[in-house]
Short mmCIF file of C-alpha atoms and ligand atoms in Angstrom, two decimals:
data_model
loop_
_atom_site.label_atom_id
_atom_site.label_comp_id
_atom_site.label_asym_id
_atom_site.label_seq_id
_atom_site.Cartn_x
_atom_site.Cartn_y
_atom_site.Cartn_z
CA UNK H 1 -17.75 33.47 -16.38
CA UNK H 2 -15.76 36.19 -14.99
CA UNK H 3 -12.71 35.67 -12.88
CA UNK H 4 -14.21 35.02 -8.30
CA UNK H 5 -13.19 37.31 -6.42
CA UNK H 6 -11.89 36.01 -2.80
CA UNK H 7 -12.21 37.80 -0.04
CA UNK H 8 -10.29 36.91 3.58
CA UNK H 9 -13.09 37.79 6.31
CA UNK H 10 -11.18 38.47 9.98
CA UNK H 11 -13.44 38.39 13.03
CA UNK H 12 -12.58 38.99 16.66
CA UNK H 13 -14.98 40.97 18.74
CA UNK H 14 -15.98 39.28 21.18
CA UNK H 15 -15.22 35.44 22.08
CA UNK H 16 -14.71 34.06 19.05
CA UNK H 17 -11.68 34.24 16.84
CA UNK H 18 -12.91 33.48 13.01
CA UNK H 19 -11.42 34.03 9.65
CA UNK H 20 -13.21 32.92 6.29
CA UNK H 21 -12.46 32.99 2.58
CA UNK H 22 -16.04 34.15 0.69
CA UNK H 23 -16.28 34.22 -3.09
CA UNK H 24 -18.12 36.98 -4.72
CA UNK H 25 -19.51 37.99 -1.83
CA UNK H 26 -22.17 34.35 -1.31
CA UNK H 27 -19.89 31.18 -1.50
CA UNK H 28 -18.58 30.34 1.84
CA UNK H 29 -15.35 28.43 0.98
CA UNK H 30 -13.90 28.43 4.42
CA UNK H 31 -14.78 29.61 7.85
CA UNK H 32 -12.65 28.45 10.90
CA UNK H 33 -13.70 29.60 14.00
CA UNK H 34 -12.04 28.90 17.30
CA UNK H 35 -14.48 29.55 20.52
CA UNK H 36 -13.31 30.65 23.72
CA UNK H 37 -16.38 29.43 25.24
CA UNK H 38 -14.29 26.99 27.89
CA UNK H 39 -11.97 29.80 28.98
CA UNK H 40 -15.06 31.97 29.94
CA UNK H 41 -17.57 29.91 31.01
CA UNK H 42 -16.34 29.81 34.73
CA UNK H 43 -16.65 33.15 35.29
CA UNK H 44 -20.12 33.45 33.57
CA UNK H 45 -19.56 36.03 30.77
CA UNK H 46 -16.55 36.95 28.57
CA UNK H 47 -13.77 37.93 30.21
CA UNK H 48 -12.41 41.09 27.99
CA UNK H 49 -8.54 40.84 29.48
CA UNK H 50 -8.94 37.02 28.88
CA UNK H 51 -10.49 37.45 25.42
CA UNK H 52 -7.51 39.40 23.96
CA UNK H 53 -5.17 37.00 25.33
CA UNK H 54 -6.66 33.93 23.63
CA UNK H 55 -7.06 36.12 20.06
CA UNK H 56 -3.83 36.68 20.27
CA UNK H 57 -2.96 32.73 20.33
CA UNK H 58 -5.29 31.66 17.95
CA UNK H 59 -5.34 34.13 15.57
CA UNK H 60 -2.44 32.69 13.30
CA UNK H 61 -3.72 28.96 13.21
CA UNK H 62 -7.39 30.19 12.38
CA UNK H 63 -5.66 31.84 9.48
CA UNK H 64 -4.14 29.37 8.29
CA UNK H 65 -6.98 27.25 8.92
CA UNK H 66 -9.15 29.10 6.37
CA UNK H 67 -6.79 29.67 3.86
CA UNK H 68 -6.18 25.73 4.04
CA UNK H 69 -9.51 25.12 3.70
CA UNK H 70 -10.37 27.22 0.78
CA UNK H 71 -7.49 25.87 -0.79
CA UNK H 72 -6.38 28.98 -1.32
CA UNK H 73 -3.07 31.36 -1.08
CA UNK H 74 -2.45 34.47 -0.41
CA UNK H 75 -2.25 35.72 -3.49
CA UNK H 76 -5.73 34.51 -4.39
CA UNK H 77 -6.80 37.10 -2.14
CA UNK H 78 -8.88 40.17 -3.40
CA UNK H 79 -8.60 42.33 -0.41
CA UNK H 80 -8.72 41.90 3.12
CA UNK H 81 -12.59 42.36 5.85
CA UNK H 82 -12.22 42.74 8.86
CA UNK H 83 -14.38 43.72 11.86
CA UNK H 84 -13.42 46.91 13.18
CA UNK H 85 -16.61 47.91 15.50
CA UNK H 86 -18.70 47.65 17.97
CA UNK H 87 -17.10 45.01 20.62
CA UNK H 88 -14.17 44.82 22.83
CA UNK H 89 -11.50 47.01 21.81
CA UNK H 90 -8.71 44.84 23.19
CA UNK H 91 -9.95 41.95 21.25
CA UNK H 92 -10.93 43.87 17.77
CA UNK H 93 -7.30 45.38 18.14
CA UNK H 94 -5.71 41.72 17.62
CA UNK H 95 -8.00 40.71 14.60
CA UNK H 96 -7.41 44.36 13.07
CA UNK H 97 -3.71 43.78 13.40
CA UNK H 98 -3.98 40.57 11.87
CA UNK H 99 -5.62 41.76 8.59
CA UNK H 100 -3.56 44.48 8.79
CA UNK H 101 -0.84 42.68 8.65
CA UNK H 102 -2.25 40.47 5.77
CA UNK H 103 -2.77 43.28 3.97
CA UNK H 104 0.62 44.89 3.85
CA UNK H 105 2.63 41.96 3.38
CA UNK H 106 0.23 41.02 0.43
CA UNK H 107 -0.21 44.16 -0.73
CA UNK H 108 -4.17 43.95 -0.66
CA UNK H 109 -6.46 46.16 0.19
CA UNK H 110 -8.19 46.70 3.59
CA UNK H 111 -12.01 46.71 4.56
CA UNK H 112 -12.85 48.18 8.04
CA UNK H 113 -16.66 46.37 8.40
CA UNK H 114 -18.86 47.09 11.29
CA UNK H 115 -19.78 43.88 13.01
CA UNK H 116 -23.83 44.21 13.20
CA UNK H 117 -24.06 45.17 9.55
CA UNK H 118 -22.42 41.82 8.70
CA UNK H 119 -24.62 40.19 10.67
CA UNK H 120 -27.78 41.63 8.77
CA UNK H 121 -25.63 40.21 6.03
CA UNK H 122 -25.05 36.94 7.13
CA UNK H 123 -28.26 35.50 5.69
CA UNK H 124 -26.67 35.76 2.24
CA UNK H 125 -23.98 33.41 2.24
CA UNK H 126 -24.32 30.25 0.34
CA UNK H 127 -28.08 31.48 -0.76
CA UNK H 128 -29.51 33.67 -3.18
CA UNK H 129 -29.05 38.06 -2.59
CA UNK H 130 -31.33 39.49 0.25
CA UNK H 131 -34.27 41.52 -1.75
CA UNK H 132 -34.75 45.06 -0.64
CA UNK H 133 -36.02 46.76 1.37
CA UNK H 134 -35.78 44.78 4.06
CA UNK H 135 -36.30 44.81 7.89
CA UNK H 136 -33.64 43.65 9.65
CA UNK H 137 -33.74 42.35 13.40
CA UNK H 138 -29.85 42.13 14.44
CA UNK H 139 -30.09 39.96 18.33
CA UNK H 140 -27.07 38.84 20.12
CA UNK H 141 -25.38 39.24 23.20
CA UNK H 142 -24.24 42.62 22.28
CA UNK H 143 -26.66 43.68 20.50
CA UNK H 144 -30.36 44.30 19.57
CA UNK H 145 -31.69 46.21 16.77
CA UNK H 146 -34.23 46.85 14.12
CA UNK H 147 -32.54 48.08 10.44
CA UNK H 148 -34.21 49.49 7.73
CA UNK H 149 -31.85 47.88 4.81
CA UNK H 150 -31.81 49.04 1.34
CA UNK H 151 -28.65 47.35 0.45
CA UNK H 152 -25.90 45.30 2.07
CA UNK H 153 -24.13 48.83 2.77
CA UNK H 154 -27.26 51.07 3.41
CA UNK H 155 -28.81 50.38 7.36
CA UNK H 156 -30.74 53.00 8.99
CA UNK H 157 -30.92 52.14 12.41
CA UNK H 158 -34.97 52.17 13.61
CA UNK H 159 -34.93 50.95 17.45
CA UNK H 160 -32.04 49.21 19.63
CA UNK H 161 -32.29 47.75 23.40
CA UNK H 162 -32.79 50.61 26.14
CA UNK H 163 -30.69 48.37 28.24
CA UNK H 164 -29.72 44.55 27.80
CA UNK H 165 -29.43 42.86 24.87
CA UNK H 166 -31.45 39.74 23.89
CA UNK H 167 -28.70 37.35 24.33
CA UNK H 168 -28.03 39.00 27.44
CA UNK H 169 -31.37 37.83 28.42
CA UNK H 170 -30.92 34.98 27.94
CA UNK H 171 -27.27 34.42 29.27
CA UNK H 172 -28.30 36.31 32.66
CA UNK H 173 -31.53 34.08 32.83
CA UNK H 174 -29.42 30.78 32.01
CA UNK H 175 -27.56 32.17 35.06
CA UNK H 176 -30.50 32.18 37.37
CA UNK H 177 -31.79 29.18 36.93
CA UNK H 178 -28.75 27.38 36.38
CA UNK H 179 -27.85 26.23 33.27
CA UNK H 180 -24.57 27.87 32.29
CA UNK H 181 -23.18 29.23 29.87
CA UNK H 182 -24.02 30.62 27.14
CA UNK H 183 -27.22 30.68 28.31
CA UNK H 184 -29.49 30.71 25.01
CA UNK H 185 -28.45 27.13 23.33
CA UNK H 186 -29.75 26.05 27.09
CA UNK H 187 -32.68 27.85 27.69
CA UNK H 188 -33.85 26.97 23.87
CA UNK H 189 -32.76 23.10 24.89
CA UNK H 190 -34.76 23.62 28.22
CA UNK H 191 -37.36 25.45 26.05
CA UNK H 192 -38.26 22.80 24.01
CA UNK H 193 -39.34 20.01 27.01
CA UNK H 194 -41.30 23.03 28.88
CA UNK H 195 -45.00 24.76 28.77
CA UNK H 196 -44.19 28.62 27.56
CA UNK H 197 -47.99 29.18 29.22
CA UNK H 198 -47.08 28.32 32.67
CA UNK H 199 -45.80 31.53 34.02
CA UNK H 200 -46.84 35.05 32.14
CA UNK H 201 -43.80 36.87 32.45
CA UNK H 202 -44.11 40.76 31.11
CA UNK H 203 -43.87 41.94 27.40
CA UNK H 204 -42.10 44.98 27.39
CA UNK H 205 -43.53 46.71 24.08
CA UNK H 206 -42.28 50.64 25.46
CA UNK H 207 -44.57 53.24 24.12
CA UNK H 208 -47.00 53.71 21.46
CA UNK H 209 -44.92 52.43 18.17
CA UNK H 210 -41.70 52.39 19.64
CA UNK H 211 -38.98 49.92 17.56
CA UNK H 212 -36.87 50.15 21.16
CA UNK H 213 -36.43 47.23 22.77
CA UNK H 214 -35.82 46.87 26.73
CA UNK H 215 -34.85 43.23 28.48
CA UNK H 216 -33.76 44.39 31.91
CA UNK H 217 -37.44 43.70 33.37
CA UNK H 218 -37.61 40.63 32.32
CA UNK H 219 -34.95 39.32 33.95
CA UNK H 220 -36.15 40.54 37.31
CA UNK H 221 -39.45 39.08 36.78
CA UNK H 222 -37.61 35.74 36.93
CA UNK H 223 -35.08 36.71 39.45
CA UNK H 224 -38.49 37.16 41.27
CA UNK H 225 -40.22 33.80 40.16
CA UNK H 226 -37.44 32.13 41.58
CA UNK H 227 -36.16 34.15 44.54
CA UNK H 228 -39.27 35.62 45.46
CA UNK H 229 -40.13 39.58 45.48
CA UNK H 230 -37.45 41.74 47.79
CA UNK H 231 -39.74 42.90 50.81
CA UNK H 232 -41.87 39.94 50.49
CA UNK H 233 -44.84 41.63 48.94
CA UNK H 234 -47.42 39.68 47.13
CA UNK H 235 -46.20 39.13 43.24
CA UNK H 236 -48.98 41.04 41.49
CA UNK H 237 -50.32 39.80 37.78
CA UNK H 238 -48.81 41.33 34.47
CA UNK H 239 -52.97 41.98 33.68
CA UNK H 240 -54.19 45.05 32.25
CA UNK H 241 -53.97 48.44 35.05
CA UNK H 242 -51.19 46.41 36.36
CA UNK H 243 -48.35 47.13 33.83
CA UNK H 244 -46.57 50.32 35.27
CA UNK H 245 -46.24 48.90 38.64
CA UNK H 246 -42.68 46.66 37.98
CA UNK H 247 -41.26 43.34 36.68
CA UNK H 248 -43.72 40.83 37.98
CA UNK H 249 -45.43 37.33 36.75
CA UNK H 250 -48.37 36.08 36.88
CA UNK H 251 -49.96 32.24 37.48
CA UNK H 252 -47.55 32.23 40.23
CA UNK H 253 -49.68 30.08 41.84
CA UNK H 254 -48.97 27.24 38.83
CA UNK H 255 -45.59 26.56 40.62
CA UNK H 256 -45.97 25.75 44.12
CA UNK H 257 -42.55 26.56 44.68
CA UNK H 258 -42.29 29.94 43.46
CA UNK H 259 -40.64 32.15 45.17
CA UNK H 260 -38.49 29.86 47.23
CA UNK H 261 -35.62 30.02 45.62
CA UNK H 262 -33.94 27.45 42.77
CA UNK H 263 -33.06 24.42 44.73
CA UNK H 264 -36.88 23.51 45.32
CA UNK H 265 -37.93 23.43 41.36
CA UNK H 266 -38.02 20.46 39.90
CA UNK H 267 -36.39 19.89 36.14
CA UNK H 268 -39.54 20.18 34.80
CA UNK H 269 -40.71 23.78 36.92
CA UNK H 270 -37.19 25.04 35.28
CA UNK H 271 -38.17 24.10 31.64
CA UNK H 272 -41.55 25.54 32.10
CA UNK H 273 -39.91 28.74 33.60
CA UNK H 274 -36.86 28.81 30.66
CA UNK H 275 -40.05 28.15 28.26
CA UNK H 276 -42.17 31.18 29.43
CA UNK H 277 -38.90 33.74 29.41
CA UNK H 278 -38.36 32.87 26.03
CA UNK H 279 -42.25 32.86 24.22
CA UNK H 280 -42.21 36.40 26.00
CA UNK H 281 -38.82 37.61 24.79
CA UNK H 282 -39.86 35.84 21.56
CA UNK H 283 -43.34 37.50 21.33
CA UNK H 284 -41.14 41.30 21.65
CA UNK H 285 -38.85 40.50 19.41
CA UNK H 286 -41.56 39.58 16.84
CA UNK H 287 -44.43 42.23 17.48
CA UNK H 288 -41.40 45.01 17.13
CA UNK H 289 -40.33 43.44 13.95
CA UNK H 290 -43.47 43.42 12.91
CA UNK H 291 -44.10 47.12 13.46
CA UNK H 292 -40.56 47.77 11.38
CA UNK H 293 -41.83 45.90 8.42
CA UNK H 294 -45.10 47.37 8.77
CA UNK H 295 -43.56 50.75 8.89
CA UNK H 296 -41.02 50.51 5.91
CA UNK H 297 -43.16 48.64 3.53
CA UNK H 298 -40.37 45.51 4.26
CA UNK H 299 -40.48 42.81 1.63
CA UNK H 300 -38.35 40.89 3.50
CA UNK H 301 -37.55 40.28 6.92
CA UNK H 302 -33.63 39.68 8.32
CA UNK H 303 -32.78 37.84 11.38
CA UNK H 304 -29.01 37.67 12.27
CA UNK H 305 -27.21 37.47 15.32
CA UNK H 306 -26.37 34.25 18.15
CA UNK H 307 -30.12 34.62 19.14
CA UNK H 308 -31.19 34.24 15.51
CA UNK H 309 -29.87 30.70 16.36
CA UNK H 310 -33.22 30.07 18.52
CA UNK H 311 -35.81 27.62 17.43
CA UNK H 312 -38.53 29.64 18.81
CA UNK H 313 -37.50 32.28 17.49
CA UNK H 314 -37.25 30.96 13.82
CA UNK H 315 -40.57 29.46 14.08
CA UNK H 316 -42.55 32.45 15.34
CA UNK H 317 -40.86 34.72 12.12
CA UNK H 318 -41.63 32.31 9.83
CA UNK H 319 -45.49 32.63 10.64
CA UNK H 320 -45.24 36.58 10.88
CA UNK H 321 -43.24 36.65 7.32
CA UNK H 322 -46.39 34.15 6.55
CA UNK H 323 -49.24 37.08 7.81
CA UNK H 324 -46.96 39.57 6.13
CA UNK H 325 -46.58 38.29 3.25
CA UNK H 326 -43.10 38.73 3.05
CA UNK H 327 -39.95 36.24 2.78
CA UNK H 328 -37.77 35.77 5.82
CA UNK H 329 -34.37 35.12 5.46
CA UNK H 330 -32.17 33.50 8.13
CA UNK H 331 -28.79 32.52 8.36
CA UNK H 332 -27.54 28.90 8.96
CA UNK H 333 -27.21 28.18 12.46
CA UNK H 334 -23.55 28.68 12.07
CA UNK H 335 -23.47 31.88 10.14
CA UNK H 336 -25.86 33.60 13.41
CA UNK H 337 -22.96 33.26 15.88
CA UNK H 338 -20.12 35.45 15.29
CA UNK H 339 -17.99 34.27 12.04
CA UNK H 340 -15.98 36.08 9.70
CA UNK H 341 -17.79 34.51 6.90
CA UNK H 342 -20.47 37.36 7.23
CA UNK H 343 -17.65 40.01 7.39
CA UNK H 344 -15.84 38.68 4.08
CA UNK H 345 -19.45 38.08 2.43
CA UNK H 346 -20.35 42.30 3.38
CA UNK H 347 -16.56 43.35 2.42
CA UNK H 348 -17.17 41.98 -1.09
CA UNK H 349 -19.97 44.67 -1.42
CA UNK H 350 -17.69 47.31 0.20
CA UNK H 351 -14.95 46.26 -2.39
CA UNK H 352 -17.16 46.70 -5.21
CA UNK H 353 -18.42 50.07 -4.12
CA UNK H 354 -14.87 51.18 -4.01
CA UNK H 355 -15.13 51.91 -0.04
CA UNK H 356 -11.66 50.60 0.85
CA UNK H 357 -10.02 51.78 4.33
CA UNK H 358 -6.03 51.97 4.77
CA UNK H 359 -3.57 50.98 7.40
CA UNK H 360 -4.65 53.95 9.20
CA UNK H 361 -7.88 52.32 10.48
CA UNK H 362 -8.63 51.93 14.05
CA UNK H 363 -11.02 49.54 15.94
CA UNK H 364 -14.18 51.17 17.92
CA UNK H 365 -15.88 49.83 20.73
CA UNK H 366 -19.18 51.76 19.76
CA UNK H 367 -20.21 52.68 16.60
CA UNK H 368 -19.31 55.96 15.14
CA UNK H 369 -22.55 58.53 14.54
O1 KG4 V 401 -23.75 36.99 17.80
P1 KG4 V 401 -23.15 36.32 18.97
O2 KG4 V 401 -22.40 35.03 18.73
O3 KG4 V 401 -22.16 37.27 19.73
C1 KG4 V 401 -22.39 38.64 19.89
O4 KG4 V 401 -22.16 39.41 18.94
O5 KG4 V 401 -22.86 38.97 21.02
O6 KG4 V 401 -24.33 36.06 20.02
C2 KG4 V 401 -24.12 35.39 21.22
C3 KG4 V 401 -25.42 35.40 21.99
C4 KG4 V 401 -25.30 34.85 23.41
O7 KG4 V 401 -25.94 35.75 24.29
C5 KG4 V 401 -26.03 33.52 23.34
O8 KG4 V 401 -26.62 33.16 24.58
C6 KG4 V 401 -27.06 33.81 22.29
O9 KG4 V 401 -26.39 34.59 21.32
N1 KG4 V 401 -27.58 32.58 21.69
C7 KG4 V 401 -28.87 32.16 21.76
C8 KG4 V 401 -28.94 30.90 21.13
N2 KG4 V 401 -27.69 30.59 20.67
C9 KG4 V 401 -26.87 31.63 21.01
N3 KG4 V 401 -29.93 32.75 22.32
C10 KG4 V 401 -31.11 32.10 22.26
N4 KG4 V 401 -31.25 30.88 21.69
C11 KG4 V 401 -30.20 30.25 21.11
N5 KG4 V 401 -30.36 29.05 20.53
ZN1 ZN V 402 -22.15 39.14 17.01
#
């Protein structure tokens, strides 16, 4: 057997400071993560001044944490992945220092990997190579969007949100109805004891074949179901002739207390209304993915991303890679949220391809055309 190769991921995008030692690309020896989810949950959403801040503090520990872990040293290390777009540029600027840093004193080379790549990778690690071509559906907070994959390094972007992301969603819809945040481990909790049939809140499909995705309707329909429409005209059905005229539910008349704001539903009203939101964000997600595959002959289907983490989610692609015929492949739970295990596991591939960045690199906040 030839001699592993050990990569040091670095991840720091968003709210979550990670790094993770990946062999060959698939064995996950270490991944420490340290969440900030306690420093932003008061205010609702990540704070991006806040964010930095707390990188900057954990950033050596978590290092030190992973190398522990893997039991391995520095000079062990092949080269150095790190996450240099899309996300916050204050907080990718601390992780990019770090590896930077790594990488000069060790003498190693760096990896500049873009964040939503690795997480159409992160269905790899610790499992058997992703078979091509493959249809990727990338859904977090950040982010939503269909990839037509050839190989780990090869993504043609097909369709991405028009406005919010999928996590976003579900974070601002947590927010409505009160159940914190992050909003999608609640609403899929809340999910689960609920009827998704009770309210029919809109599927926004866009035009014709489009892979686009668009969330901010949605969210007003419940914003609706709960507060009532602005003007207090009569909520009008979702039904067929109806669909042009705005963000509206129907079967209103299934919850008495519709409209009257969130203090009169009961528990139960609230998991039937977190249950609807998410079998109709579910039902986009997986009628778009299914035009992708459709479209690019897929053989297998990708999920990746925090909302990959949702049960209903991971249920409803299992059937469509079922109809398709095709094989789904999903990360473990902990390889959907953001973790620099994916961003190690893709900067093997870049490695081997010879695509190597130097100390010259510089962190994005969108991703370069
Ligand atoms: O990938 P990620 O950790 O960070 C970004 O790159 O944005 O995704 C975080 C998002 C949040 O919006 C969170 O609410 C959502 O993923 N999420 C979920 C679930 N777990 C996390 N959404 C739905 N169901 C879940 N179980
Ligand atoms: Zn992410």
């Amino acid at each position: 057997m030839g001699k592993r190769t050990l990569i040091l991921g670095v991840e720091s995008s968003c709210d979550e400071t990670s790094c993770a030692v990946v062999t060959d690309g698939q064995q996950v020896l270490s991944n420490a993560v340290a969440s900030q989810i306690d420093l932003h949950a008061r205010f609702g959403g990540v704070v991006p001044e806040i964010a930095s801040r707390a990188h900057i503090e954990a950033v050596n520990t978590v290092f030190a944490q992973a190398m522990d872990q893997a039991g391995a040293t520095p000079a062990d290390i092949a080269a150095v992945a790190v996450t240099c777009e899309p996300g916050l540029i204050g907080s990718l600027l601390v992780g990019l220092m770090a590896a930077k840093t790594v990488a000069w004193v060790y003498d190693v080379p760096l990896i500049g990997v873009n964040h939503v790549y690795a997480h159409a990778y992160a269905a790899a690690l610790n499992a058997e190579p992703i078979e091509y071509p493959a249809a990727a559906l990338i859904c977090s907070g950040g982010h939503t969007a269909l990839y037509r994959c050839v190989s780990p390094l090869e993504m043609e972007l097909l369709g991405s949100t028009i406005d919010d992301a999928a996590g976003e969603a579900f974070d601002k819809v947590a927010n409505i109805l009160g159940l914190g945040y992050p909003g999608g481990p609640a609403i899929d909790r809340m999910g689960q004891r609920g009827d998704p049939n009770t309210v029919r809140f809109p599927r926004s499909l866009l035009s014709g074949q489009s892979l686009d995705f668009s969330f901010s309707g949605i969210k007003t329909a419940v914003l609706y179901h709960i507060n009532g429409v602005p003007g207090g005209r009569k909520p009008h059905p979702e039904g067929k002739g109806r669909r042009r005229r705005g963000p509206t539910a129907q079967r209103m008349e299934s919850q008495p207390n519709a409209g009257r704001g969130i203090e009169h539903f009961t528990p139960g009203e609230v998991a039937d209304v977190a249950a609807s939101f998410q079998a109709a964000v579910v039902d986009v997600l997986r009628i778009k993915l299914r035009r992708a595959a459709r479209a690019i002959g897929a053989r297998t289907l990708v999920l990746g991303g925090g909302v990959a983490a949702n049960s209903a989610l991971r249920e409803a692609l299992s059937h469509l890679a079922d109809q398709l015929g095709a094989t789904l492949r999903m990360p473990e739970m902990r390889f959907c949220m953001d973790n620099a295990a994916m961003i190690a596991g893709l900067g093997y591939h870049y490695l081997q391809a010879g695509k190597l960045d130097d100390l010259s690199l510089t962190a994005h906040a969108t991703v370069r055309r």
